[in-house]
C-alpha cells in the first residue's frame, strides 16, 4: 500500500520522515574551479550554520544554491564574498582566500544583496555615477539605466522606487565593474513577470560574456531556466548537486491531477502502482510511481468507479520543486 504524505515531507515505507541522504561527490577539478569550498564550517553559538560543506563551481557557469530558510545559504555566500569569517575549512574564490585576501578579491566580484545596502535618498544615476568612479573600466550609468529599464527613473530617490525597480538598480550596481564573479541573492524578488523575464535575459547575457554567477532563489522556475547546475543544501550540509534536468530525471516518475477537495488520500493509497500520495491541498495531488502507465490506468478506473472527474491529469518526471521538497521536507517560499 502506498504511503500518504500530507506535509510534503519525504516518508519511508514505515511512515517515518526520511532525513538521511547519501554523501554528494563533486566532480569538478579543484585547481580549475572558479570557486572551491572544502569542508566549510561556521557556527553561531550552538547552531551549526554551515556543517562540512564542500563543492566547486566551474568558470563561466550559473550555479544555483537552493535551500529552505536557515539552510546556510546566506552564511555561505557571505563567506565567499569576504564579508564573514569561517571557523574551518578551505575556501578559494578566483584563486584568492576571501578571508585573508579580500582586498585583492573585491574588485573582481559583483554582489546583489537580497535587500538593503543602498542609501534611501540617493537616485539611481547618483548611485551608479559614484560606483563608476570605483573601477578603472566601469560601465557608464546611462548605459546601465537603459539596460535595466530605469532611464525614466534616473532622478527618482531610491526609497520612492517600486520593489522591482529597486531590485533592477541593485543588479545594475552589481555589474557596473565588469565582475568576473557575480553573486545574485534573490535577483527577481518583487518583480512582475515581464521584468523577471527581462532580468533573466540580462543574467544570461552576463554569462555569455564569461562571468561566473552564483544564484540563490526560492523560484524553482528561475533555477531551472538559468542554472547549469543546482546544489540543494539544508542544515548547512550538501544534499545534492547536479544539472536540473538530471535531478528531475533521476527523481522518478509522478502522476499529477486535481479533483474534488473531498477526495480522501487514504482512498488513493490502495492503488497498486502508487508508491506515495502527496496531498498538496485544494484538491491537488501528486502520486509517485515506478510505473506511470499502469498508474494512469488504475487511477482512471478508480475515479470512474466512484464517479469522480479528474482534471489536469498528467504524467512525467519529478519537477525541481518535487526534488526540493523530497530532500528538504520544507515548502518553498515564493
PDB file of C-alpha atoms in Angstrom, residues 93-94 102-111 177-183:
ATOM      1  CA  UNK A  93      37.379  32.367  -4.840  1.00  0.00           C
ATOM      2  CA  UNK A  94      39.010  33.279  -8.158  1.00  0.00           C
ATOM      3  CA  UNK A 102      39.683  40.345   0.456  1.00  0.00           C
ATOM      4  CA  UNK A 103      41.470  43.440  -0.862  1.00  0.00           C
ATOM      5  CA  UNK A 104      42.578  41.598  -3.996  1.00  0.00           C
ATOM      6  CA  UNK A 105      39.230  39.822  -4.426  1.00  0.00           C
ATOM      7  CA  UNK A 106      36.711  42.662  -4.002  1.00  0.00           C
ATOM      8  CA  UNK A 107      37.429  44.430  -7.351  1.00  0.00           C
ATOM      9  CA  UNK A 108      36.766  41.154  -9.186  1.00  0.00           C
ATOM     10  CA  UNK A 109      33.288  40.407  -7.820  1.00  0.00           C
ATOM     11  CA  UNK A 110      29.843  41.956  -8.000  1.00  0.00           C
ATOM     12  CA  UNK A 111      27.268  41.472  -5.250  1.00  0.00           C
ATOM     13  CA  UNK A 177      32.569  46.926 -12.713  1.00  0.00           C
ATOM     14  CA  UNK A 178      32.552  44.032 -15.224  1.00  0.00           C
ATOM     15  CA  UNK A 179      32.857  41.415 -12.448  1.00  0.00           C
ATOM     16  CA  UNK A 180      34.449  38.035 -13.110  1.00  0.00           C
ATOM     17  CA  UNK A 181      32.185  36.533 -10.439  1.00  0.00           C
ATOM     18  CA  UNK A 182      28.646  37.732  -9.746  1.00  0.00           C
ATOM     19  CA  UNK A 183      26.648  36.934  -6.597  1.00  0.00           C
TER      20      UNK A 183
END
